[in-house]
GROMACS .gro file of C-alpha atoms in nm:
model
  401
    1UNK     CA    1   2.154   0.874   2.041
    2UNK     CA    2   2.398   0.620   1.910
    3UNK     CA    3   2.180   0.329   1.931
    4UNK     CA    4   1.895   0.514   1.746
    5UNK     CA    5   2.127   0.626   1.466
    6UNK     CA    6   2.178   0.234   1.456
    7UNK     CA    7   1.796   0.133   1.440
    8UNK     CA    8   1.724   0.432   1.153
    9UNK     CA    9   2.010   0.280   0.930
   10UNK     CA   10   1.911  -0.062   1.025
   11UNK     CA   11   1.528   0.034   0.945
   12UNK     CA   12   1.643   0.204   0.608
   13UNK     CA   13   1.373   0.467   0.535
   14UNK     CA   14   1.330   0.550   0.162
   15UNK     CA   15   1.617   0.677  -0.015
   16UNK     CA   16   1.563   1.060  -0.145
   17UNK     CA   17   1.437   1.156  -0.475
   18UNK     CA   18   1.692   1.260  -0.707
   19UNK     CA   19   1.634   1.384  -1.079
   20UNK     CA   20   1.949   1.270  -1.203
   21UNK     CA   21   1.959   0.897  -1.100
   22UNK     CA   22   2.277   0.668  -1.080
   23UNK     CA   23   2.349   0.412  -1.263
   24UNK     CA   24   2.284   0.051  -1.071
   25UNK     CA   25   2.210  -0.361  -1.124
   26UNK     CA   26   1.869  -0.480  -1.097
   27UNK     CA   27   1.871  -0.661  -0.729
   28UNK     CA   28   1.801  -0.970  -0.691
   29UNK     CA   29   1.536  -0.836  -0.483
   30UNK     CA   30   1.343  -0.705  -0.720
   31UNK     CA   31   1.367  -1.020  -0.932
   32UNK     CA   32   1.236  -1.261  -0.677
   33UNK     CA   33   0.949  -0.979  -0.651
   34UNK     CA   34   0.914  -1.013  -1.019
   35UNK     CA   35   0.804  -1.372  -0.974
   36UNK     CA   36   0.485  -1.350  -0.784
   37UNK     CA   37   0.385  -1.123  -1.082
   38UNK     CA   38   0.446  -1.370  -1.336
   39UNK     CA   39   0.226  -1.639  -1.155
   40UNK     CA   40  -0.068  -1.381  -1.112
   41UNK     CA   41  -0.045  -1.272  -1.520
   42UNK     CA   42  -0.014  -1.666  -1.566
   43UNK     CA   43  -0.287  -1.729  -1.443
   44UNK     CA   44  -0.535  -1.491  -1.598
   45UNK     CA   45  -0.383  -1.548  -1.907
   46UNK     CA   46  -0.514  -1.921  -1.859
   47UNK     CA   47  -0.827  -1.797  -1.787
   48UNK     CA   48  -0.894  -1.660  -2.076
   49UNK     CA   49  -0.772  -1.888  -2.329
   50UNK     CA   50  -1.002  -2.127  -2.126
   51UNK     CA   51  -1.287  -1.849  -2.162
   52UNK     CA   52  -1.246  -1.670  -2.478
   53UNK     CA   53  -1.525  -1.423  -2.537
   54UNK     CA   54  -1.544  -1.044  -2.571
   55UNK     CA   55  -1.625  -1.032  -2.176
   56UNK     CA   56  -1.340  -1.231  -2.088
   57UNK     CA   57  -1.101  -1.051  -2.283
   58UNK     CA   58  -1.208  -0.694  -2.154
   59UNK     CA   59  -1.177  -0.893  -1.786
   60UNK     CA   60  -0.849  -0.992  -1.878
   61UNK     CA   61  -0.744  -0.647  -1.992
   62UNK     CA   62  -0.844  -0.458  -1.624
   63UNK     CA   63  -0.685  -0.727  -1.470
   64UNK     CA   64  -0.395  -0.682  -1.652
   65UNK     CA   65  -0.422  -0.294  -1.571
   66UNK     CA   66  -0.475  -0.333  -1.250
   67UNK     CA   67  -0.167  -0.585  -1.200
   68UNK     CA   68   0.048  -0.389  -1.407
   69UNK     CA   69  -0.041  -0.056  -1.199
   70UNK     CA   70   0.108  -0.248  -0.887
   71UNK     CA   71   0.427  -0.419  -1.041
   72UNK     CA   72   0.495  -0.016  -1.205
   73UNK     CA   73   0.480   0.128  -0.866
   74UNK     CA   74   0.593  -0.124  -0.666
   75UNK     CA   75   0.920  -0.097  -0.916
   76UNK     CA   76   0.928   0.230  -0.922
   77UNK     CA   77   0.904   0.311  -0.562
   78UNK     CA   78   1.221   0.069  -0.484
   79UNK     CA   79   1.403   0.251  -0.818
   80UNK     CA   80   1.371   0.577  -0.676
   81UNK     CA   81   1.357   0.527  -0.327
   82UNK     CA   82   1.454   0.145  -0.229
   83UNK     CA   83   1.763   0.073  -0.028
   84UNK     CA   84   1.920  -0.247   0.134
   85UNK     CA   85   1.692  -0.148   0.449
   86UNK     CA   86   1.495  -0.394   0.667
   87UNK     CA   87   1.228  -0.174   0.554
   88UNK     CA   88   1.239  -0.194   0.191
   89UNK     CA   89   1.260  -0.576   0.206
   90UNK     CA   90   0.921  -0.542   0.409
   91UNK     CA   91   0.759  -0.375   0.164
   92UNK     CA   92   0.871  -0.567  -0.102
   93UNK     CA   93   0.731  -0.931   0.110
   94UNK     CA   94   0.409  -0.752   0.196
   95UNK     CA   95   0.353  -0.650  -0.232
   96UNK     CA   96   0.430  -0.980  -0.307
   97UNK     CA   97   0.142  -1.110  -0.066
   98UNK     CA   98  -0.106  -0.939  -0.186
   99UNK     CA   99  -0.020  -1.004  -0.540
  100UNK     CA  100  -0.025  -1.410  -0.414
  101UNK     CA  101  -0.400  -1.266  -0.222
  102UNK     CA  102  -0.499  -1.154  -0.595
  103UNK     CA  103  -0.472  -1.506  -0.784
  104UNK     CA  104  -0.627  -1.718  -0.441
  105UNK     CA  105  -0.892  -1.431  -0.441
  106UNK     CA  106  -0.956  -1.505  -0.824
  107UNK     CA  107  -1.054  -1.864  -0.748
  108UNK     CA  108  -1.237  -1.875  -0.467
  109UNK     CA  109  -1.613  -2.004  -0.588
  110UNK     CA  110  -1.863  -1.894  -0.532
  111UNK     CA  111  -1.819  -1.518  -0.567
  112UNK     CA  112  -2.073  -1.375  -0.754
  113UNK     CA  113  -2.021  -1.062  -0.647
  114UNK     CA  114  -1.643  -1.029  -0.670
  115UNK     CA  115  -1.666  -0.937  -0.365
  116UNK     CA  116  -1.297  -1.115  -0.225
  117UNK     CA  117  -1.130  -0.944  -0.542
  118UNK     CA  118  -1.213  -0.621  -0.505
  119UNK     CA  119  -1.134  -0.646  -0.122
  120UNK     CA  120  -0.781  -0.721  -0.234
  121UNK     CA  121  -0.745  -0.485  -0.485
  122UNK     CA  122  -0.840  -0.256  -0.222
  123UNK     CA  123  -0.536  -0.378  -0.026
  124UNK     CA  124  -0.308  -0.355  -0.280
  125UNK     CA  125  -0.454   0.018  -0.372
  126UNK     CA  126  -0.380   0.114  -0.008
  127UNK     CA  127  -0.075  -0.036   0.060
  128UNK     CA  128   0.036   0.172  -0.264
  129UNK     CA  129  -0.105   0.502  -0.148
  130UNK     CA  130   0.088   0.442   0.169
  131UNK     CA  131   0.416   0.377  -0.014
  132UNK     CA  132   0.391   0.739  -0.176
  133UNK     CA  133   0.289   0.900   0.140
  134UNK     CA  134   0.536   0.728   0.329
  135UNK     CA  135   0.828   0.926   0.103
  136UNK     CA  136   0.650   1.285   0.173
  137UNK     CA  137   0.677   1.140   0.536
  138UNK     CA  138   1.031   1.136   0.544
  139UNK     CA  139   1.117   1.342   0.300
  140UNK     CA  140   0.903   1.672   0.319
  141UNK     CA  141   1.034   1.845  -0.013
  142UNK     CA  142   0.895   1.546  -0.194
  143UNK     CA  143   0.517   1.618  -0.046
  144UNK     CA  144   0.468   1.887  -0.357
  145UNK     CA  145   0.507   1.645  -0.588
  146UNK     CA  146   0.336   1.279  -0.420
  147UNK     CA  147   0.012   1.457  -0.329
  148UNK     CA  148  -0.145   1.394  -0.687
  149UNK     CA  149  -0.052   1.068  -0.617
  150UNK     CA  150  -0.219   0.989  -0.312
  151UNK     CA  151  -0.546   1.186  -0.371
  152UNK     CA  152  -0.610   1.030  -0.677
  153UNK     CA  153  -0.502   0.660  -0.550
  154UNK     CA  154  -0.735   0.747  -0.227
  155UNK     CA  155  -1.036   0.853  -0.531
  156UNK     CA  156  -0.952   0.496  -0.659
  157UNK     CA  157  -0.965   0.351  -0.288
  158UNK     CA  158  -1.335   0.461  -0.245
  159UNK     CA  159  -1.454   0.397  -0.568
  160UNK     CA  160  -1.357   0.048  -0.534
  161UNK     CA  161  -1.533   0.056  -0.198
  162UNK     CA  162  -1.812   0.193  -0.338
  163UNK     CA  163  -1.825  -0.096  -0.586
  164UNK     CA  164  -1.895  -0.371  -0.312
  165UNK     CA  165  -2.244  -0.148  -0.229
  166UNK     CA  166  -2.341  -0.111  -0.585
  167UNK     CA  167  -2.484  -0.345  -0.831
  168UNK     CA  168  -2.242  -0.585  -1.039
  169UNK     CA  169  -2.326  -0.419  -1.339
  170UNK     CA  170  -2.175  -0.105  -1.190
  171UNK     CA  171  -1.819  -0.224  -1.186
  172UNK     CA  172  -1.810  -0.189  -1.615
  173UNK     CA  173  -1.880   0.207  -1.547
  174UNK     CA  174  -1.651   0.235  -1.204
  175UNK     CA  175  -1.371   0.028  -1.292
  176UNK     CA  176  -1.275   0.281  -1.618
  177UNK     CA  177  -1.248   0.575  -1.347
  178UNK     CA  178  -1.042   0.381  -1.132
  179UNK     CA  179  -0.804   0.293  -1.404
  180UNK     CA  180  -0.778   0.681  -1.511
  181UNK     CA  181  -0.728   0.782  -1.172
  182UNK     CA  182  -0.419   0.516  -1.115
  183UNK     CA  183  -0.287   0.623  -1.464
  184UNK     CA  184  -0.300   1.021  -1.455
  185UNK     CA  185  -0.085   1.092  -1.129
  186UNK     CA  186   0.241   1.139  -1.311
  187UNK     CA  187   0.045   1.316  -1.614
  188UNK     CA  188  -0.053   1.534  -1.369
  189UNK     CA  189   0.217   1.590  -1.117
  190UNK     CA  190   0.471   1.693  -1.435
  191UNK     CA  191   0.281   2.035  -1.448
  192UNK     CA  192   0.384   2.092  -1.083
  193UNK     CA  193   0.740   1.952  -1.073
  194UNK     CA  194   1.016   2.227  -1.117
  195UNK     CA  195   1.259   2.261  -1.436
  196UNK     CA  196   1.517   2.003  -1.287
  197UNK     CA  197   1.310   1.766  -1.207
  198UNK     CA  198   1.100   1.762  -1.529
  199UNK     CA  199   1.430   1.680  -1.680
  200UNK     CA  200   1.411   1.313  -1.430
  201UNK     CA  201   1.460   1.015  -1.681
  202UNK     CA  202   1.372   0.659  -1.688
  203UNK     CA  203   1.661   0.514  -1.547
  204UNK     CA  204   1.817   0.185  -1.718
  205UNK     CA  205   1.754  -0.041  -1.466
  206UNK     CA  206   1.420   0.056  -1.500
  207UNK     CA  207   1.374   0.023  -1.864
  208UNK     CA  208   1.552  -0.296  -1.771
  209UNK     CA  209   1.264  -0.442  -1.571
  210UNK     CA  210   1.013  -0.342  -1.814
  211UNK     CA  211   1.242  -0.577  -2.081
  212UNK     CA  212   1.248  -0.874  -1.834
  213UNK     CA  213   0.841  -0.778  -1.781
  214UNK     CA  214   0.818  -0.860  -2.172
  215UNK     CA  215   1.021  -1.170  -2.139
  216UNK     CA  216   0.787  -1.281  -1.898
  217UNK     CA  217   0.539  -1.244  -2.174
  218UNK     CA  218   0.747  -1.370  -2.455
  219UNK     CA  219   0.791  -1.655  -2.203
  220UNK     CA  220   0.370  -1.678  -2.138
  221UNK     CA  221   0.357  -1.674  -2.531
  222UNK     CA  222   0.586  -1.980  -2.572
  223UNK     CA  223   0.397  -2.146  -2.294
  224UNK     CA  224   0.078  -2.047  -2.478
  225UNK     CA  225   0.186  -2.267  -2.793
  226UNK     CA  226   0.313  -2.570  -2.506
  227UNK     CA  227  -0.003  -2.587  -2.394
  228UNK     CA  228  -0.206  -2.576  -2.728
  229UNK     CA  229  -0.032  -2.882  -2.821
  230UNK     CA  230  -0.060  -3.084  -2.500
  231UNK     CA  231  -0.425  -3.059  -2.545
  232UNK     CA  232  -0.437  -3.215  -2.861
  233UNK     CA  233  -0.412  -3.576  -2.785
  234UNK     CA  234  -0.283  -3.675  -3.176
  235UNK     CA  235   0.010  -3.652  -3.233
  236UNK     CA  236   0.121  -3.662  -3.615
  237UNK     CA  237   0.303  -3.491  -3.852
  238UNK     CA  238   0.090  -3.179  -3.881
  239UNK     CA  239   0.035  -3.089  -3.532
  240UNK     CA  240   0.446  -3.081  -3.489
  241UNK     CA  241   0.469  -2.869  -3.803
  242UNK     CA  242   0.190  -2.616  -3.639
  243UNK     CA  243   0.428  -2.636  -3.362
  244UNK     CA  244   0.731  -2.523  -3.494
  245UNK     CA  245   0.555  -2.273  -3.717
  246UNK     CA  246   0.408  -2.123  -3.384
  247UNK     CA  247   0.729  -2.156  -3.202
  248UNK     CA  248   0.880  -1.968  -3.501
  249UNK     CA  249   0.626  -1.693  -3.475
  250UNK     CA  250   0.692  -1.604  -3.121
  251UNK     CA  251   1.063  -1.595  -3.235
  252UNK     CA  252   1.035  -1.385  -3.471
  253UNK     CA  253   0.785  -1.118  -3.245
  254UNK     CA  254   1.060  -1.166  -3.017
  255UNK     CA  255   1.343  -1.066  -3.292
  256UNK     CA  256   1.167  -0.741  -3.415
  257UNK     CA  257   1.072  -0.612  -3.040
  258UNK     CA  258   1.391  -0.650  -2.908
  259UNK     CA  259   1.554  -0.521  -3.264
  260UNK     CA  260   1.429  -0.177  -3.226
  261UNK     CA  261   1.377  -0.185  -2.842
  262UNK     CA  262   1.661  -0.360  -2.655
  263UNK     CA  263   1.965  -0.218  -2.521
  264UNK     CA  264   1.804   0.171  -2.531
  265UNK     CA  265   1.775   0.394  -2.313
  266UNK     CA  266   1.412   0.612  -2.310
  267UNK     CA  267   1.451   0.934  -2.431
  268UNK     CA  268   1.470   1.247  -2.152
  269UNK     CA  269   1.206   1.398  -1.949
  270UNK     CA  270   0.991   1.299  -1.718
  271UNK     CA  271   0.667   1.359  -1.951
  272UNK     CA  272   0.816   1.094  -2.206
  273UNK     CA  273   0.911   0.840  -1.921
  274UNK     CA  274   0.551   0.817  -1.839
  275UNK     CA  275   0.422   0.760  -2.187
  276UNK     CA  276   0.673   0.503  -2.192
  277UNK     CA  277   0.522   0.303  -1.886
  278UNK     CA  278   0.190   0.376  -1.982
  279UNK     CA  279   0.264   0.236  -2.380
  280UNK     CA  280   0.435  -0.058  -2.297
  281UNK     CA  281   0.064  -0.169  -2.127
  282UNK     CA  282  -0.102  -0.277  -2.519
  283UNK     CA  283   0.235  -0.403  -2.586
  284UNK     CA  284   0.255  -0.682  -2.328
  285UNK     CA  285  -0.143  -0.752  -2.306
  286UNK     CA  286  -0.147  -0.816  -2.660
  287UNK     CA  287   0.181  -1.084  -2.594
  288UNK     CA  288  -0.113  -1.239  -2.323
  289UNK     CA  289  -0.346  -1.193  -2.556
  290UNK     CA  290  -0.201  -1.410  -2.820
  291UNK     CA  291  -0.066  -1.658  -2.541
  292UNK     CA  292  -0.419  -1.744  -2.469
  293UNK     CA  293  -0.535  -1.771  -2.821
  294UNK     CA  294  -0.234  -1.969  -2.887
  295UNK     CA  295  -0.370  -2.234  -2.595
  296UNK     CA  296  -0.670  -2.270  -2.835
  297UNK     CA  297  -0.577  -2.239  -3.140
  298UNK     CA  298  -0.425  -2.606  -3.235
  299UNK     CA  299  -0.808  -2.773  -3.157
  300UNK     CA  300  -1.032  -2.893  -3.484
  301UNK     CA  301  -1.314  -2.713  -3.329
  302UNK     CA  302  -1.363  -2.391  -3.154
  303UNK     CA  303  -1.655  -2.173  -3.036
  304UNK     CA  304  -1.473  -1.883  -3.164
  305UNK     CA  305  -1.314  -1.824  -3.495
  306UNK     CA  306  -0.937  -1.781  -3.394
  307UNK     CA  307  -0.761  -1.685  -3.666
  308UNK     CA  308  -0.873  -1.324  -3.653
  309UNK     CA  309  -0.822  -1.276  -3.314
  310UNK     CA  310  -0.485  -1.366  -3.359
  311UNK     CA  311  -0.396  -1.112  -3.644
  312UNK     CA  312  -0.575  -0.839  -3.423
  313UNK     CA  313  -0.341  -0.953  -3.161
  314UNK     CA  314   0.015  -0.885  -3.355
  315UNK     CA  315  -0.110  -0.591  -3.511
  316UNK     CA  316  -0.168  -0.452  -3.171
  317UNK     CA  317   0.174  -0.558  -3.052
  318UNK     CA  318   0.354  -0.414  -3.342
  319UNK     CA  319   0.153  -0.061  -3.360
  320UNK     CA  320   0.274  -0.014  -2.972
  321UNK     CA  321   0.609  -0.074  -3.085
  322UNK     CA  322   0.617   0.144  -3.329
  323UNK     CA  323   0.473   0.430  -3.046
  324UNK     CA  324   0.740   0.287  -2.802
  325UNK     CA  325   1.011   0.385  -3.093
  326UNK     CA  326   0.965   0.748  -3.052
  327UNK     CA  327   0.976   0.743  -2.672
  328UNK     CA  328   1.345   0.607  -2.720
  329UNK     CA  329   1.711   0.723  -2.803
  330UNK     CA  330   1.908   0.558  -3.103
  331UNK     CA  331   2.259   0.691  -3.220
  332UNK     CA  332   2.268   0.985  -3.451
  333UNK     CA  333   2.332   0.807  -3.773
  334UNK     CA  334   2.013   0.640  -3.762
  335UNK     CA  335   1.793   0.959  -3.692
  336UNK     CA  336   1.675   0.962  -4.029
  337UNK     CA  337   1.671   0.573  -4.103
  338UNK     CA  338   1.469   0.539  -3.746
  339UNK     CA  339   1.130   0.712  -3.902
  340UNK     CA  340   1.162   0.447  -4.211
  341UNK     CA  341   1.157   0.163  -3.993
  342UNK     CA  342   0.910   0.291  -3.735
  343UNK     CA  343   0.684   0.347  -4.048
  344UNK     CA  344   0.744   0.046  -4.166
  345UNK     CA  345   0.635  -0.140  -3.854
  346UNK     CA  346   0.343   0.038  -3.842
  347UNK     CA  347   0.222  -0.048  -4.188
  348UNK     CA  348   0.298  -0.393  -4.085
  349UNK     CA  349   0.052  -0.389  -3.779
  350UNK     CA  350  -0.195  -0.222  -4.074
  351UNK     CA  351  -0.117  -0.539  -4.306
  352UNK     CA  352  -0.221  -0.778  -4.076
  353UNK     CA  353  -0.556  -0.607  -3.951
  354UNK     CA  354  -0.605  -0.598  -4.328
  355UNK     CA  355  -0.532  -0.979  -4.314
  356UNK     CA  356  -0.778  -1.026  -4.018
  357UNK     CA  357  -1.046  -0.858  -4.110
  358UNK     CA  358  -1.023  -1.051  -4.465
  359UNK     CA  359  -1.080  -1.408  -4.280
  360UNK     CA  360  -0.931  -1.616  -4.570
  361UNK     CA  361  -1.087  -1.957  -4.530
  362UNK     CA  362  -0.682  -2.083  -4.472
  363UNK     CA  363  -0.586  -2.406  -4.242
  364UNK     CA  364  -0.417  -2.398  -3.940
  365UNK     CA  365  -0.074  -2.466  -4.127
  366UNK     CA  366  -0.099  -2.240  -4.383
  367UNK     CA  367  -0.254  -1.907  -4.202
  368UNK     CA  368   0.056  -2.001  -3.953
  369UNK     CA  369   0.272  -1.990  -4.273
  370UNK     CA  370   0.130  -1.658  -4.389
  371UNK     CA  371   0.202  -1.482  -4.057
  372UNK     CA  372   0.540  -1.580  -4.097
  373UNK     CA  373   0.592  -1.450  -4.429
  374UNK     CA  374   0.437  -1.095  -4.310
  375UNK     CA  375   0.642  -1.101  -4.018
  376UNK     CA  376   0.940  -1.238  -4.221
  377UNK     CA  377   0.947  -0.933  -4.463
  378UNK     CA  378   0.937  -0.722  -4.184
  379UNK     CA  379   1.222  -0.861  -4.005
  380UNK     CA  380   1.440  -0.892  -4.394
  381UNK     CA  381   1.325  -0.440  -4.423
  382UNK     CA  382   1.510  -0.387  -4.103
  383UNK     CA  383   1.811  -0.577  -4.083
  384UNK     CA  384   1.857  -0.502  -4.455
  385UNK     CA  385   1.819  -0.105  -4.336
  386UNK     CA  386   1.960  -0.129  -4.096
  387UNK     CA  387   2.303  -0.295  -4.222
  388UNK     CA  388   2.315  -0.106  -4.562
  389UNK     CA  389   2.347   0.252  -4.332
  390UNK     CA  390   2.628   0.096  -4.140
  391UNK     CA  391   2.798  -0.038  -4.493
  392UNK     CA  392   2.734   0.305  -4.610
  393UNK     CA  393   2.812   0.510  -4.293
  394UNK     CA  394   3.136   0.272  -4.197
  395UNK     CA  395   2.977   0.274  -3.835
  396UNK     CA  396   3.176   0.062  -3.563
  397UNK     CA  397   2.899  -0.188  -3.470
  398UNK     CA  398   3.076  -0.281  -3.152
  399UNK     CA  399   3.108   0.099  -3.088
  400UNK     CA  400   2.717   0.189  -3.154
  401UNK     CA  401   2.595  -0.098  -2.959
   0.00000   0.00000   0.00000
């Protein structure tokens, strides 16, 4: 009895749910799983600024859904249920392979079919099902509320199967079904949970890893403008200032996301938490998105007009900010001032489809100077809100934050 007390503590099976969760560090676990995740967006980020097209970019964006759907329950699963378990460090190796299986699977040529990537998706789409099945397994209160979850994921499962018997043309009208039924689940399962556990909140380690998540894009953006450069084989004057004018616009996406987003805490209910997960998608494919245009963008000619593209790209950014604003909690004083600058966002997403759809005949240097100035009002409205209510409010800025 003694020694199989031993080998269940030793094995670690998953920790039970709890509604209310405590408060912990990220583990350095979960970071090294992190990794794998930024070499597999990496890497379809490349291949679109290498292919940009329509096509592509609706390729990049399942892709990105699909990768996304496995880092969100992957991180999910280990914030609700992960422990310091031989078990949970299994899991963990075992995601991270197939996530490696996903980019080798993306290059193997020929594969006209996609044949090798939909066999791994498969993987990965089982290996999640199993992770939610595994909980009701141990813990048989927690059946009610995972079933959703593994019907649907198993509906994904054998659509994806399907796919493989089915013309390649089929996978535009299966792959929008799969994505639904990988999204819904917690949509779904909030109707069933009971009053306690609707009240289960993102907890901060959580809305931590979606923050590092971003940086990984902020960091894809940056490497987006590295790259553009390197491929432009003369250097003088004007290609540095393009540089540093693109180095200043990731900046300054960087300083109004993490302005309004950084260092909150998602508001309460399990409903919101969701929306949460599901709106910070658009926010980080558009940072891809404008990491591959930025790979282009430096180059005298292009297939493409980029410029665009590009405005389409912050505006989508900023307009899922602005919806990620109401899915958070900001002190009282700023109830009020909070609307203004969610507004204000908003209309600055509006500006620069506006701007985009225009297509001002402008050179590289100067349509990089006008997205500054756009983004630099914005940033100028906020602090200067911002700091006038805590002038007029005498609010202890070391106290709110």
């Amino acid at each position: 009895m003694q020694i199989r007390k031993s080998a269940t503590a030793w094995w670690g099976p998953p920790k039970k749910f709890e509604p209310l969760q405590k408060e912990r560090r990220i583990s350095w676990l979960e970071l090294f799983f992190d990794l794998v995740y930024v070499i597999a967006i990496s890497h379809i980020t490349h291949h679109l600024a290498v292919h940009i097209s329509f096509d592509s970019f609706l390729e990049y964006c399942c892709l990105f859904t699909l990768i996304y759907w496995g880092w969100l329950n992957g991180s999910i699963y280990h914030d609700l249920h992960g422990n310091e378990g031989l078990r949970t460090r299994l899991i963990t190796l075992w995601q991270m392979m197939i996530i490696a299986a996903i980019v080798i699977a993306l290059e193997i040529n020929p594969d006209p079919h996609h044949h090798y990537i939909i066999i791994v998706f498969m993987i990965m789409q089982l290996f999640i099902t199993y992770l939610w099945w595994s909980v009701g397994f141990y813990d048989k209160e927690h059946r009610r509320y995972s079933w959703h979850y593994i019907l649907l994921y198993l509906i994904s499962f054998a659509l994806m199967g399907l796919s493989l018997f089915l013309p390649d043309n089929s996978l535009q009208f299966i792959i929008p079904f799969i994505i639904i039924c990988n999204y819904s689940p917690p949509f779904i399962s909030y109707f069933f949970l009971n009053p306690l556990s609707r009240e289960f909140n993102l907890s901060s380690s959580m809305f931590e890893r979606l923050g590092l998540l971003t940086i990984i894009l902020f960091g894809e953006l940056v490497l987006g403008v590295v790259n553009g450069v390197i491929g432009i084989h003369t250097f003088d004057f004007s290609l540095w200032l393009n540089f540093a004018l693109a180095m200043t616009i990731a900046f300054a996406l960087w300083w109004i996301f993490f302005t309004v987003i950084a260092a909150r805490e998602a508001k309460d209910n399990f409903l919101r938490a969701s929306l949460l997960e599901l709106i910070y998608l658009p926010t980080i494919i558009a940072l891809g998105f404008l990491a591959a245009i930025f790979s282009s963008f430096f180059g005298e000619a292009s297939t493409v007009d980029l410029q665009p593209l590009f405005g389409y790209g912050i505006a989508a950014f900023l307009i899922s900010i602005s919806l990620l604003i109401g899915l958070l909690k900001y002190p009282i004083q700023f109830d009020d001032l909070i609307a203004k600058l969610r507004l204000s966002i908003l209309i600055t997403g509006v500006v620069f489809i506006i701007f985009s759809l225009l297509n001002l005949p402008l050179s590289q240097t100067w349509y990089l100077i006008s997205v500054i100035a756009i983004l630099t009002m914005e940033i100028l409205y906020l602090n200067f809100m911002y700091y006038r209510r805590v002038s007029q409010d005498g609010i202890n800025l070391q106290e709110e934050i």
